[in-house]
mmCIF file of C-alpha atoms in Angstrom:
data_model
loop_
_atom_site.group_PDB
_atom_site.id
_atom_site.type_symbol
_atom_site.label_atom_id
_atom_site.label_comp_id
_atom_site.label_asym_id
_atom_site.label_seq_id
_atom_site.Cartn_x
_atom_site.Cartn_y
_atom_site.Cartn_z
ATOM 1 C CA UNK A 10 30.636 28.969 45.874
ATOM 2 C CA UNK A 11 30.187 25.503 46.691
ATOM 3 C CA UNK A 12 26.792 24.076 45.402
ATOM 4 C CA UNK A 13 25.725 20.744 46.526
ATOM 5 C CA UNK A 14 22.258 19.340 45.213
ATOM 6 C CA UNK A 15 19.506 18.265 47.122
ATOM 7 C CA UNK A 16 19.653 14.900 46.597
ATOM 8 C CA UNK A 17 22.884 14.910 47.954
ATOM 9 C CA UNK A 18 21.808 16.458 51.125
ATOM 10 C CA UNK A 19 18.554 14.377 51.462
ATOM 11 C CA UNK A 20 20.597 11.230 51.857
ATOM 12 C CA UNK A 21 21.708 12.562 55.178
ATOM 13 C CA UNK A 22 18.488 13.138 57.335
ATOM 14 C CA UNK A 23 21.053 14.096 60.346
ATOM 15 C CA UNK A 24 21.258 17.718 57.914
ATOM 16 C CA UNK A 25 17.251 18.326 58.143
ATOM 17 C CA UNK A 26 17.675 18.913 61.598
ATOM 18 C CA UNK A 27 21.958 20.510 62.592
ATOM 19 C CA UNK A 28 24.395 21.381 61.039
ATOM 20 C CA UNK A 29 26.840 18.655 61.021
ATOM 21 C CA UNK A 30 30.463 19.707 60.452
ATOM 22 C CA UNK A 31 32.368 16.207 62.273
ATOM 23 C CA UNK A 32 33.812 13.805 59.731
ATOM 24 C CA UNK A 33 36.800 14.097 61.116
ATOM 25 C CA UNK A 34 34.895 11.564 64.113
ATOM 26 C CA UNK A 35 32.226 10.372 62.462
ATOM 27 C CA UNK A 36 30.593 10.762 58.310
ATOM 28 C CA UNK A 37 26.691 11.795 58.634
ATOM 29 C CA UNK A 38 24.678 9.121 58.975
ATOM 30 C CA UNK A 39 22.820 8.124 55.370
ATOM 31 C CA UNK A 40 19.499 6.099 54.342
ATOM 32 C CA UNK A 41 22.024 3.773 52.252
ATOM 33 C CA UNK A 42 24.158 2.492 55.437
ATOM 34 C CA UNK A 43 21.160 2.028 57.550
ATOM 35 C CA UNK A 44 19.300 0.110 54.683
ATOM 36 C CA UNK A 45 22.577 -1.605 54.302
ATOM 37 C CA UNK A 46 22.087 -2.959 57.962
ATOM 38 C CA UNK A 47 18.699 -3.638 57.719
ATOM 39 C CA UNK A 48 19.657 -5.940 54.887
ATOM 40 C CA UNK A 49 22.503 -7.869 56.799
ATOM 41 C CA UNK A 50 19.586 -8.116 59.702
ATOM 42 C CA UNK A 51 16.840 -9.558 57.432
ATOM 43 C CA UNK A 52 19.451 -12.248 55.566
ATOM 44 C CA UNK A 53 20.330 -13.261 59.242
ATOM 45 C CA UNK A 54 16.531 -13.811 60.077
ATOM 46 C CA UNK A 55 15.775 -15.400 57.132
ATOM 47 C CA UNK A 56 18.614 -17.113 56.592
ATOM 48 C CA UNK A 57 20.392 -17.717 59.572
ATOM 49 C CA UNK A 58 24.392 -17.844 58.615
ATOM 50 C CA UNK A 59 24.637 -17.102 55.608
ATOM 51 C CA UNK A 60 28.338 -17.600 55.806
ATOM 52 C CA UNK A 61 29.494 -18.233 51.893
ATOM 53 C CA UNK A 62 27.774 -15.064 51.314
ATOM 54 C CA UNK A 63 29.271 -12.627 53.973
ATOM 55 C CA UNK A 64 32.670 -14.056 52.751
ATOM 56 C CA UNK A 65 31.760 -12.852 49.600
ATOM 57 C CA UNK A 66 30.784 -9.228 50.555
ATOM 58 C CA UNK A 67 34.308 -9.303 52.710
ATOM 59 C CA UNK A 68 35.749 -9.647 49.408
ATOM 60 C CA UNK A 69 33.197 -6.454 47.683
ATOM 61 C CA UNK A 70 34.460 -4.396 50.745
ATOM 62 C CA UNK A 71 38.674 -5.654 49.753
ATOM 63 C CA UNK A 72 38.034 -4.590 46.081
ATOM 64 C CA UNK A 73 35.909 -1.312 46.923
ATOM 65 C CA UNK A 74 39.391 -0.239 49.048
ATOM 66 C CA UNK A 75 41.530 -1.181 47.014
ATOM 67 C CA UNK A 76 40.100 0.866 44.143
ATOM 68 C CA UNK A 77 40.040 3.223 46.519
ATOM 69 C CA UNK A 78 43.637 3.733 47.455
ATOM 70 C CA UNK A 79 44.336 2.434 43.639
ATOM 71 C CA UNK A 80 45.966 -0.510 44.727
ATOM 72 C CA UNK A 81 45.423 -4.297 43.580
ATOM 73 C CA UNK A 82 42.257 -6.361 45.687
ATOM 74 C CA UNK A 83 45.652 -8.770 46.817
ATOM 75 C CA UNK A 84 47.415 -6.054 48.534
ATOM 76 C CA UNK A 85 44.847 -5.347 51.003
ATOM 77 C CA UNK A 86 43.785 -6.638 54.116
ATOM 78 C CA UNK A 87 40.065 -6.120 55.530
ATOM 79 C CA UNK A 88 40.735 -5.140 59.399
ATOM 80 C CA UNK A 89 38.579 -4.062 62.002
ATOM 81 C CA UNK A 90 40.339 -0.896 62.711
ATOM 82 C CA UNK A 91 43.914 0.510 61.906
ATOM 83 C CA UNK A 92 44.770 -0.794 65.688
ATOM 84 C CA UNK A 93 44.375 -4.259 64.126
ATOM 85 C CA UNK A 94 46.099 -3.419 60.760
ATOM 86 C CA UNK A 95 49.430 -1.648 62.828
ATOM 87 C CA UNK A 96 49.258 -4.610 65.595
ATOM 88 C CA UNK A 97 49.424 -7.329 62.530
ATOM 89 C CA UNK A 98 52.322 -5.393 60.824
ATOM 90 C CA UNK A 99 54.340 -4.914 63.711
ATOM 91 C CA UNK A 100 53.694 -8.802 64.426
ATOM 92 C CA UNK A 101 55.820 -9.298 61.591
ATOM 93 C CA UNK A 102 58.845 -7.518 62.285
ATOM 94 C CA UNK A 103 61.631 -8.940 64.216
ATOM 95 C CA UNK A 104 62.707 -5.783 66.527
ATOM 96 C CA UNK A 105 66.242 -7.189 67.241
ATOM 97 C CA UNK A 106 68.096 -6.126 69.574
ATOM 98 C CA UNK A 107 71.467 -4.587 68.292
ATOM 99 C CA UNK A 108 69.648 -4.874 64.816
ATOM 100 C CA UNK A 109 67.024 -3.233 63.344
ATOM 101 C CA UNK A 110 65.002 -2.240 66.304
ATOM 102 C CA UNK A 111 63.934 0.999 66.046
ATOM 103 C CA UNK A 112 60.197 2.384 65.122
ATOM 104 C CA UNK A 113 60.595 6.408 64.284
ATOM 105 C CA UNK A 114 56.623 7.880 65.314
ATOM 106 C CA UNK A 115 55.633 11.587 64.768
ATOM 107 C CA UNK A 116 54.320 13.052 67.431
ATOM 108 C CA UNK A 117 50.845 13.541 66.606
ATOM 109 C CA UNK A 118 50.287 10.406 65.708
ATOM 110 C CA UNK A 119 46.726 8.665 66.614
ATOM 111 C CA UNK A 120 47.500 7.335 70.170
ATOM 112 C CA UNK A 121 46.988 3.818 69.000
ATOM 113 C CA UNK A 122 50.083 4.479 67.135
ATOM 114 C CA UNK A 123 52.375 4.785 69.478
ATOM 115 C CA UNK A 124 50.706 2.374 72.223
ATOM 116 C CA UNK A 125 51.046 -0.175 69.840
ATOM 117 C CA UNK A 126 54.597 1.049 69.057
ATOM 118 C CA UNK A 127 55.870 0.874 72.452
ATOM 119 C CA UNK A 128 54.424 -2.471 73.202
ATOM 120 C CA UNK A 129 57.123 -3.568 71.200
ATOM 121 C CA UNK A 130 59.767 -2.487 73.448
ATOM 122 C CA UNK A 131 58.871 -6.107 74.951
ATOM 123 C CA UNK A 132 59.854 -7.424 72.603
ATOM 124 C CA UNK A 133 63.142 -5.663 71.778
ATOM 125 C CA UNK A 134 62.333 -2.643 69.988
ATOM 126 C CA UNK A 135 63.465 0.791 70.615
ATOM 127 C CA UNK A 136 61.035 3.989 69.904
ATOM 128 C CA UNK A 137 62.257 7.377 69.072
ATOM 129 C CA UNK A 138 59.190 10.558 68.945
ATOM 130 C CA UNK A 139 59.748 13.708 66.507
ATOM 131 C CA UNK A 140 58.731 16.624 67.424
ATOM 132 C CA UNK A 141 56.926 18.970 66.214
ATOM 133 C CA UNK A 142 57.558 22.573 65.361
ATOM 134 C CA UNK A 143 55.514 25.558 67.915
ATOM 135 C CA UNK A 144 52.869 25.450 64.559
ATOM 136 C CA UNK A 145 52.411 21.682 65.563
ATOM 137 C CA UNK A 146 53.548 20.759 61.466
ATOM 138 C CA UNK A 147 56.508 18.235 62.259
ATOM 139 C CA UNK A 148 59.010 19.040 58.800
ATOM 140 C CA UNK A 149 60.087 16.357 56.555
ATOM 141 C CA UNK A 150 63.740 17.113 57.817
ATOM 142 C CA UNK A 151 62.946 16.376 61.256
ATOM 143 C CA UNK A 152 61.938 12.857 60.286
ATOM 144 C CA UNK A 153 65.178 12.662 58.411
ATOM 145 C CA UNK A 154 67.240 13.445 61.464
ATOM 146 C CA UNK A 155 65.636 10.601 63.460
ATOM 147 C CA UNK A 156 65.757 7.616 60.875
ATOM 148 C CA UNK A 157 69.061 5.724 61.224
ATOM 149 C CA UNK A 158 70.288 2.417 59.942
ATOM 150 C CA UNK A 159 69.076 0.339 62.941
ATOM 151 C CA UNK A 160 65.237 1.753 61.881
ATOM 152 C CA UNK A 161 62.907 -0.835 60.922
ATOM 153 C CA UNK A 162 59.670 1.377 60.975
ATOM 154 C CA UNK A 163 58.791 4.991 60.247
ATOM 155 C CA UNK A 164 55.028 5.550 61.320
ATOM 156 C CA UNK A 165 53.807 8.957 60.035
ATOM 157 C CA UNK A 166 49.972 10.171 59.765
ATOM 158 C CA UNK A 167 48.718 11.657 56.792
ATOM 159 C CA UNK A 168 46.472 14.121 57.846
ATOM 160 C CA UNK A 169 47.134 15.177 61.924
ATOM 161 C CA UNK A 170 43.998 14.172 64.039
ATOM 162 C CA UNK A 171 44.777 17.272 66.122
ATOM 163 C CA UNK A 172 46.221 19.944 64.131
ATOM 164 C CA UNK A 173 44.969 19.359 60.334
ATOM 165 C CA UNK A 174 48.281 19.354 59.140
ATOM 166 C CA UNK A 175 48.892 17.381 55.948
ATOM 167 C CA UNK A 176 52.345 15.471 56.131
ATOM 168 C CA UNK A 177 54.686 15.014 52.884
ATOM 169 C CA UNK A 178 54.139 11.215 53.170
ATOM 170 C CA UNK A 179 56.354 10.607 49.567
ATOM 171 C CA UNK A 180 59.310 12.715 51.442
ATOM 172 C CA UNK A 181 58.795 10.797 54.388
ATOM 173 C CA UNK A 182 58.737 7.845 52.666
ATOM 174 C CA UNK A 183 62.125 8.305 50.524
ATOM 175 C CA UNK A 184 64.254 9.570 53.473
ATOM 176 C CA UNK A 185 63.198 6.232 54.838
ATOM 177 C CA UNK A 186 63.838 3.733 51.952
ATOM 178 C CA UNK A 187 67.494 5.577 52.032
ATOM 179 C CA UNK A 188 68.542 4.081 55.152
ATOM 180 C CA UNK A 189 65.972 0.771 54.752
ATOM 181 C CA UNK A 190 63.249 1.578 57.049
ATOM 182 C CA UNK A 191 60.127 0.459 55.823
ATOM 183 C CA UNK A 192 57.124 3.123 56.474
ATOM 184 C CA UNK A 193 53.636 3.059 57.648
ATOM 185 C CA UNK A 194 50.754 5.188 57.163
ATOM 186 C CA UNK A 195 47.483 6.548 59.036
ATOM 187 C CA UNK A 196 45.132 7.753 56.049
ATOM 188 C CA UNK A 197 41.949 7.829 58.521
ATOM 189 C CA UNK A 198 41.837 11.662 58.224
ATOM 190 C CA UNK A 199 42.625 11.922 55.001
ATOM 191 C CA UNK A 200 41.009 8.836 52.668
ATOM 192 C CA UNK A 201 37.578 9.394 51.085
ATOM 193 C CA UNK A 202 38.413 13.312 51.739
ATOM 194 C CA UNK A 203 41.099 13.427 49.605
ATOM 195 C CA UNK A 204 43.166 11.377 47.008
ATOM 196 C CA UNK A 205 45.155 8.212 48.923
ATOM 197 C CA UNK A 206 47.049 6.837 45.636
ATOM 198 C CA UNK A 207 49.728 4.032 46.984
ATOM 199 C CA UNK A 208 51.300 4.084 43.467
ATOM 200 C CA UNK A 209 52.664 7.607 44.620
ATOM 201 C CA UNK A 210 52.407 7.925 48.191
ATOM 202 C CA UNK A 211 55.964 6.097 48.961
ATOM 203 C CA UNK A 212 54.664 4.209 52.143
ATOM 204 C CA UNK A 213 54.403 0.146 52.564
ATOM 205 C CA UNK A 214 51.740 0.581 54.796
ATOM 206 C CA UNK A 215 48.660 2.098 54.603
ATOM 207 C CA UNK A 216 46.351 1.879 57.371
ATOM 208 C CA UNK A 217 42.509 3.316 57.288
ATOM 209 C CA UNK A 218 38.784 2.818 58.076
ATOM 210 C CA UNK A 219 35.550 3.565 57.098
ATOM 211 C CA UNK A 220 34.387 5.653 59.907
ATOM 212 C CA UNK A 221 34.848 9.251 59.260
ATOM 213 C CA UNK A 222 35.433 10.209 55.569
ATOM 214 C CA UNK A 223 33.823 7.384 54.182
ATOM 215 C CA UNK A 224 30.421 7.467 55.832
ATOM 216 C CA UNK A 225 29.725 4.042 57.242
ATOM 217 C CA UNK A 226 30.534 2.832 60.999
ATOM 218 C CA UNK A 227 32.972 1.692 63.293
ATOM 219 C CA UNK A 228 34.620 -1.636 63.571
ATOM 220 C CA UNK A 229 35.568 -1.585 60.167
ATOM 221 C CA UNK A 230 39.214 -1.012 58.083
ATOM 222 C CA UNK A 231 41.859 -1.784 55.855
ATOM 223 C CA UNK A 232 45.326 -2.064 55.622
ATOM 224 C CA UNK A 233 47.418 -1.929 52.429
ATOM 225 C CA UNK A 234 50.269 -3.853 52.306
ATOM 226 C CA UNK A 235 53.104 -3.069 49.110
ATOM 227 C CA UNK A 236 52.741 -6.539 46.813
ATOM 228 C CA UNK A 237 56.857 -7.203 47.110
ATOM 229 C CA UNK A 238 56.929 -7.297 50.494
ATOM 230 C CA UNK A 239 54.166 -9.611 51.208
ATOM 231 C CA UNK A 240 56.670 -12.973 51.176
ATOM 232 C CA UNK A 241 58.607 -11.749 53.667
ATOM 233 C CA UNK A 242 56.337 -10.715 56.306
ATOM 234 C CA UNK A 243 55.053 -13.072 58.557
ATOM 235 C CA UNK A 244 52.626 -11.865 61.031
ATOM 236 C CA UNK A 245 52.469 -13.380 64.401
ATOM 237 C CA UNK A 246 49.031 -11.662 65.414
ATOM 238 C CA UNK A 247 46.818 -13.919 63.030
ATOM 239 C CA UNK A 248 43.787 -15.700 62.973
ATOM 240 C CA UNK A 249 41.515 -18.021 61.060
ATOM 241 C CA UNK A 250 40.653 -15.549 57.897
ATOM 242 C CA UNK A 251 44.459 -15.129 57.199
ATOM 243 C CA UNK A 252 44.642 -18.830 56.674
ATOM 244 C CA UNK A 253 45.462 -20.021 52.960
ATOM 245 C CA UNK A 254 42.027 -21.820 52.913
ATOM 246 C CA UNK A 255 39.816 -20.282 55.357
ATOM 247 C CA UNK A 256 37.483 -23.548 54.988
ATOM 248 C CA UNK A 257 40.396 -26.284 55.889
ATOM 249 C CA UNK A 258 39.747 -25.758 59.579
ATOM 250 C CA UNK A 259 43.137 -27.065 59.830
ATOM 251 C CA UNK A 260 44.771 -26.397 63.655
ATOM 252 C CA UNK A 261 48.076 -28.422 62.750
ATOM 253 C CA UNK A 262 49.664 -25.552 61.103
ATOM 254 C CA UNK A 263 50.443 -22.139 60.765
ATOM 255 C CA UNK A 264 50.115 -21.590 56.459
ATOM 256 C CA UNK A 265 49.258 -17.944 55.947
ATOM 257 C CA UNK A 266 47.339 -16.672 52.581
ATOM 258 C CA UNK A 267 50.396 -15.612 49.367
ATOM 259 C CA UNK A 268 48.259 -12.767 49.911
ATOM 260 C CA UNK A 269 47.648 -9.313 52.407
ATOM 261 C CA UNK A 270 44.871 -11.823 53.653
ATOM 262 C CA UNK A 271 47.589 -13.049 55.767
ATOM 263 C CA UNK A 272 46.649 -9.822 57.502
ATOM 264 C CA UNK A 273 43.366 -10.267 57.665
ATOM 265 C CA UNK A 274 42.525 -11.983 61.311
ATOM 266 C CA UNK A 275 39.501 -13.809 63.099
ATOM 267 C CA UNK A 276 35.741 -13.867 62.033
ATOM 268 C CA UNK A 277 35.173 -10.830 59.984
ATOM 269 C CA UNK A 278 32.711 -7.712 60.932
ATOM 270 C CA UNK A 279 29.833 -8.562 59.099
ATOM 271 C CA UNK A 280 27.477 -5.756 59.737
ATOM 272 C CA UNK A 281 29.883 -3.286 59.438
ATOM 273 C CA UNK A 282 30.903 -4.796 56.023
ATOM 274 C CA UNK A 283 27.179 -4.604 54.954
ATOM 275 C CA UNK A 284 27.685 -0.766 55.939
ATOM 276 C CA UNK A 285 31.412 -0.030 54.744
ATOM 277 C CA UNK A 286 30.675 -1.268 51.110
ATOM 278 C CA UNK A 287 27.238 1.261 51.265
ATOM 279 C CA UNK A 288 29.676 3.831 52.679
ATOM 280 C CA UNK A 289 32.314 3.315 49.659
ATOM 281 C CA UNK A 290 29.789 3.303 47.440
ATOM 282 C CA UNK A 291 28.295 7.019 48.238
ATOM 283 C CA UNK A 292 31.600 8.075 48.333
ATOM 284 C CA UNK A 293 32.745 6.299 44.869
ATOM 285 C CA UNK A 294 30.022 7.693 43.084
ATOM 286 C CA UNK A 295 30.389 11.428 44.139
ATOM 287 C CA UNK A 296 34.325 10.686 43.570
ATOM 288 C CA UNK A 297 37.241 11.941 45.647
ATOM 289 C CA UNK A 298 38.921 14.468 43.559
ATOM 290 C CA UNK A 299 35.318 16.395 43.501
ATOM 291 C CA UNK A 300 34.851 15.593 46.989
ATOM 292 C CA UNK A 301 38.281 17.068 47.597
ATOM 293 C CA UNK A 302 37.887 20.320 45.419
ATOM 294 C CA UNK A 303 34.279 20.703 47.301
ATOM 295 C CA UNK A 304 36.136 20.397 50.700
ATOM 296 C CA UNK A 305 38.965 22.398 50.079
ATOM 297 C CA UNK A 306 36.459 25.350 49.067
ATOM 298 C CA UNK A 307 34.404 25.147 52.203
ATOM 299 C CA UNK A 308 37.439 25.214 54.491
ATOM 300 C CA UNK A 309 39.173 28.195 52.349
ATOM 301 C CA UNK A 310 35.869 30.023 53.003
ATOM 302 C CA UNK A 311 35.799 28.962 56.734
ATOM 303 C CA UNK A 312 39.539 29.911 57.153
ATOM 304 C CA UNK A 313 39.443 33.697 56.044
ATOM 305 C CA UNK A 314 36.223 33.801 57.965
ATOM 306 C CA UNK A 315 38.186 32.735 61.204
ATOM 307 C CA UNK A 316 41.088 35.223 59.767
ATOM 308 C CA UNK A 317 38.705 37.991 59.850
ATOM 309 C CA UNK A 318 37.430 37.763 63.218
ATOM 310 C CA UNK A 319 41.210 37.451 64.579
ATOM 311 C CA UNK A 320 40.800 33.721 65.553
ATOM 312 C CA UNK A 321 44.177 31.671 65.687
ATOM 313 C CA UNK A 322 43.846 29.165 63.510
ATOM 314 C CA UNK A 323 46.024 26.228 63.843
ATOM 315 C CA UNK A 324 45.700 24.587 60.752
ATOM 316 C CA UNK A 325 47.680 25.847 57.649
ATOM 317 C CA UNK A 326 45.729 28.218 55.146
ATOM 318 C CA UNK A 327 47.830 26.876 52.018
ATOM 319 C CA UNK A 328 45.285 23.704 50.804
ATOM 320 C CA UNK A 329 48.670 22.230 49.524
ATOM 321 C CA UNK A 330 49.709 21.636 53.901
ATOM 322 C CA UNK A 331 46.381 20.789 54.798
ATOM 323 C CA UNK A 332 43.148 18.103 54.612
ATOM 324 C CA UNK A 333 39.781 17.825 55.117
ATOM 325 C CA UNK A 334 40.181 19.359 59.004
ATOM 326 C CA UNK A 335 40.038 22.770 59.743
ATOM 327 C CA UNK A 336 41.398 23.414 63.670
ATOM 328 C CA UNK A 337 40.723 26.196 65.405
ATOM 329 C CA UNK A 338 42.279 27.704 68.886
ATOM 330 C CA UNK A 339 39.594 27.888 71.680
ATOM 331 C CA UNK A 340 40.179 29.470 75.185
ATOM 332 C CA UNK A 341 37.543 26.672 76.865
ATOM 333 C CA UNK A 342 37.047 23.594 73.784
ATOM 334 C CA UNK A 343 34.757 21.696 75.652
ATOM 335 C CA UNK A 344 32.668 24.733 76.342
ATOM 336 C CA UNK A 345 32.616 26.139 73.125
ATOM 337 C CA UNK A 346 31.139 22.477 71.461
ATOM 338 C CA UNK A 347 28.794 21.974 74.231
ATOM 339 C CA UNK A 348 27.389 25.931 73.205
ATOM 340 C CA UNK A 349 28.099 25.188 69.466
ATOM 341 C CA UNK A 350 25.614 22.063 70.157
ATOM 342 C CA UNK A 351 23.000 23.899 71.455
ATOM 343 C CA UNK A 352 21.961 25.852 68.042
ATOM 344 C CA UNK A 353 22.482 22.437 66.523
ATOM 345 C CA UNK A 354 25.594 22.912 65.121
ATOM 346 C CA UNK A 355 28.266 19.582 65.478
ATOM 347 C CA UNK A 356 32.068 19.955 66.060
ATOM 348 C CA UNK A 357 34.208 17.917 68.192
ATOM 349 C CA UNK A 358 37.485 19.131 69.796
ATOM 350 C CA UNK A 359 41.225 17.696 70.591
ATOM 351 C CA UNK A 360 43.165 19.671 72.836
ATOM 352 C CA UNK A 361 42.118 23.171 72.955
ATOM 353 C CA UNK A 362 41.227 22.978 69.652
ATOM 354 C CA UNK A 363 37.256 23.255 67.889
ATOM 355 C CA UNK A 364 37.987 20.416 65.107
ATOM 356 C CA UNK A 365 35.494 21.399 62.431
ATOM 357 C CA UNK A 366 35.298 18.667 59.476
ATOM 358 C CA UNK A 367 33.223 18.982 56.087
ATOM 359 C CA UNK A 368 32.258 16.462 53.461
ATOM 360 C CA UNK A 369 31.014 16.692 50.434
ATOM 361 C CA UNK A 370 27.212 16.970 51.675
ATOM 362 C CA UNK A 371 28.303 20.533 53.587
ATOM 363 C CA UNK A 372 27.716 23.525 51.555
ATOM 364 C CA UNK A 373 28.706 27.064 51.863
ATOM 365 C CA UNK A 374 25.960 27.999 54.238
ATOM 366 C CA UNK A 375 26.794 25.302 56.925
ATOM 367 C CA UNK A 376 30.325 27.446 56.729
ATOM 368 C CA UNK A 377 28.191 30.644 57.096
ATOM 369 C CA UNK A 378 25.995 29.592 59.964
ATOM 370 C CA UNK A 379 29.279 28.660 62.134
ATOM 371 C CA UNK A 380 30.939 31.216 61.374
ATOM 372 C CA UNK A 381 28.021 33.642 62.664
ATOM 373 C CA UNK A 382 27.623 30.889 65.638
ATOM 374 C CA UNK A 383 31.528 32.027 66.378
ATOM 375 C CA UNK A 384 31.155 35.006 66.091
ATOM 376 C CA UNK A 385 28.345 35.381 69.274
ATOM 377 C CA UNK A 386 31.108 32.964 70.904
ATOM 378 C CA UNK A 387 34.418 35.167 70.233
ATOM 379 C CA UNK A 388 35.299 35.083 74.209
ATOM 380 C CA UNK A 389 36.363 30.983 73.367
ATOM 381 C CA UNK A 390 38.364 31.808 70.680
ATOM 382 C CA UNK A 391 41.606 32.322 71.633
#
């Protein structure tokens, strides 16, 4: 069973009235983020720009990531989304052609991905897809098979947006470093869920934000950036907060930070800093290896529930190939969430897939009360 106190739940007023299963697009709303806002609104009225101070919380929100993905405050960049994160690392990479031009994507990657991927064919580059197998997992040796010696970049997600699968990012990663690629990864489906740990995962990249598994808004992320290769990467898409002295208002040069500030870019997201370091916090203190084990339970429970009722479920049943998403075939998606929504109950879908998405504030009778919900719906599971 999987117990979660009241306290827990009361944080979330969203669960007094539905039954909110849709991390996986957006963490429940709690009192903490929305007094975090009211507090960036009354230092702005009371203060005006309180500039030396939201610099400072910039730099609460840097360390709060980089504890999470246990990495070192220097090594990560504060972004506005992984869009921003991808576009800056790309920036830095030459894409020569009849060199290393090549960026290897999976093909469930975010679409951001691979927009941002082909916009380098501009500039030289040359992008090869992998497919995935008919269960939509995409195998280690398929990556493999694509990465060559003129690869520059492998981008691989860590948890599929549309499928649940959970890719063998470390595997990924060495089949890369073997020929010299250097590899990128999405964690936005998969950090503050489960455990994002850059001393093991094997990427140089690590690209995230705050607003699905760790409960604060849009408009805010981070990118993670391996220490030894900071020297050597030089990122074209820049802006004032990347600077080496942010203060120098200098516009004679371009000197970016020794740091992954270089990464960083214009005028930060202040509000949704206030909000992302509330968000980290909630999510620090229940920790991620609980929040993991609490997950994991609720979607074992929801899986041989869908089993039993002879859903197809797309998403694997072994926790070891899957995340904090639980996917579902439907025979009419859009349908089935618009019914779903009408006993209160929120999923979201991607393809013809229900995407249902627990946290750590879900218990064991949010799984139940879907599962019945489901059941009166069986016609739009396929």
């Amino acid at each position: 069973m999987s117990r979660v106190g009241d306290a827990v739940r009361a944080e979330f007023p969203i669960l007094e009235r539905a039954t909110y299963l849709n991390a996986c697009s957006q963490g429940a709303l709690s009192h903490r983020v929305r007094a975090a806002y009211e507090e960036y609104l009354a230092g702005w009225d009371a203060n005006g720009a309180e500039w030396e101070f939201w610099v400072e919380r910039a730099e609460t929100a840097r360390a709060g990531f980089a504890r999470l993905l246990h990495g070192a405050p220097d090594e990560v960049a504060v972004t506005t989304s992984v869009s921003q994160g991808v576009s800056a690392i790309v920036s830095a990479l030459p894409f020569e052609r009849g060199g290393r031009n090549r960026i290897v994507i999976g093909e469930y990657e975010f679409p951001t991905v691979g927009q941002i991927a082909h916009a380098q064919e501009l500039r030289g580059a040359e992008v090869v897809h992998v497919r995935p197998e008919r269960d939509g997992s995409i195998p280690v040796e398929r990556f493999a098979e694509a990465i060559d010696e003129r690869t520059a970049l492998v981008c691989c997600t860590a948890i599929s947006y549309r499928t649940g699968h959970r890719s063998d990012v470390a595997a990924i990663a060495e089949a890369a470093h073997a020929r010299g690629a250097l590899v990128l990864a999405d964690s936005y489906q998969a950090v503050g869920a489960i455990e994002v740990d850059v001393r093991t995962l094997g990427a140089d990249f690590v690209a995230g934000g705050t607003v699905k598994y760790l409960l604060a808004s849009a408009g805010l992320g981070f990118l993670w950036v391996r220490g030894g290769l900071l020297p050597e990467l030089l990122p074209t898409q820049t802006g004032w907060f990347a600077d080496e002295d942010i203060f120098r208002m200098d516009i004679s040069d371009y000197s970016p930070h020794a740091t992954a500030r270089r990464f960083d870019a214009g005028t930060p997201p202040v509000p949704n800093i206030y909000a992302g370091v509330a968000g980290l916090s909630l999510v620090e203190e229940a920790g991620v290896p609980a929040i993991e084990a609490h997950v994991r339970g609720l979607n074992t429970r929801l899986i041989e529930g869908l089993h039993e009722m002879g859903a197809t479920v797309v998403t694997p049943a072994d926790p070891a190939q899957r995340g904090p998403l639980v996917c579902v075939r439907s025979t009419d998606a859009p349908a089935l969430v618009a019914s779903l929504l009408e006993e209160r109950i929120v999923c979201s879908l991607r393809d013809a897939n229900l995407r249902v998405a627990a946290h750590y504030y879900n218990t064991d009778e949010d799984v139940d009360t879907l599962l019945a919900a489901l059941g009166r719906r069986r016609h739009l599971l396929a």
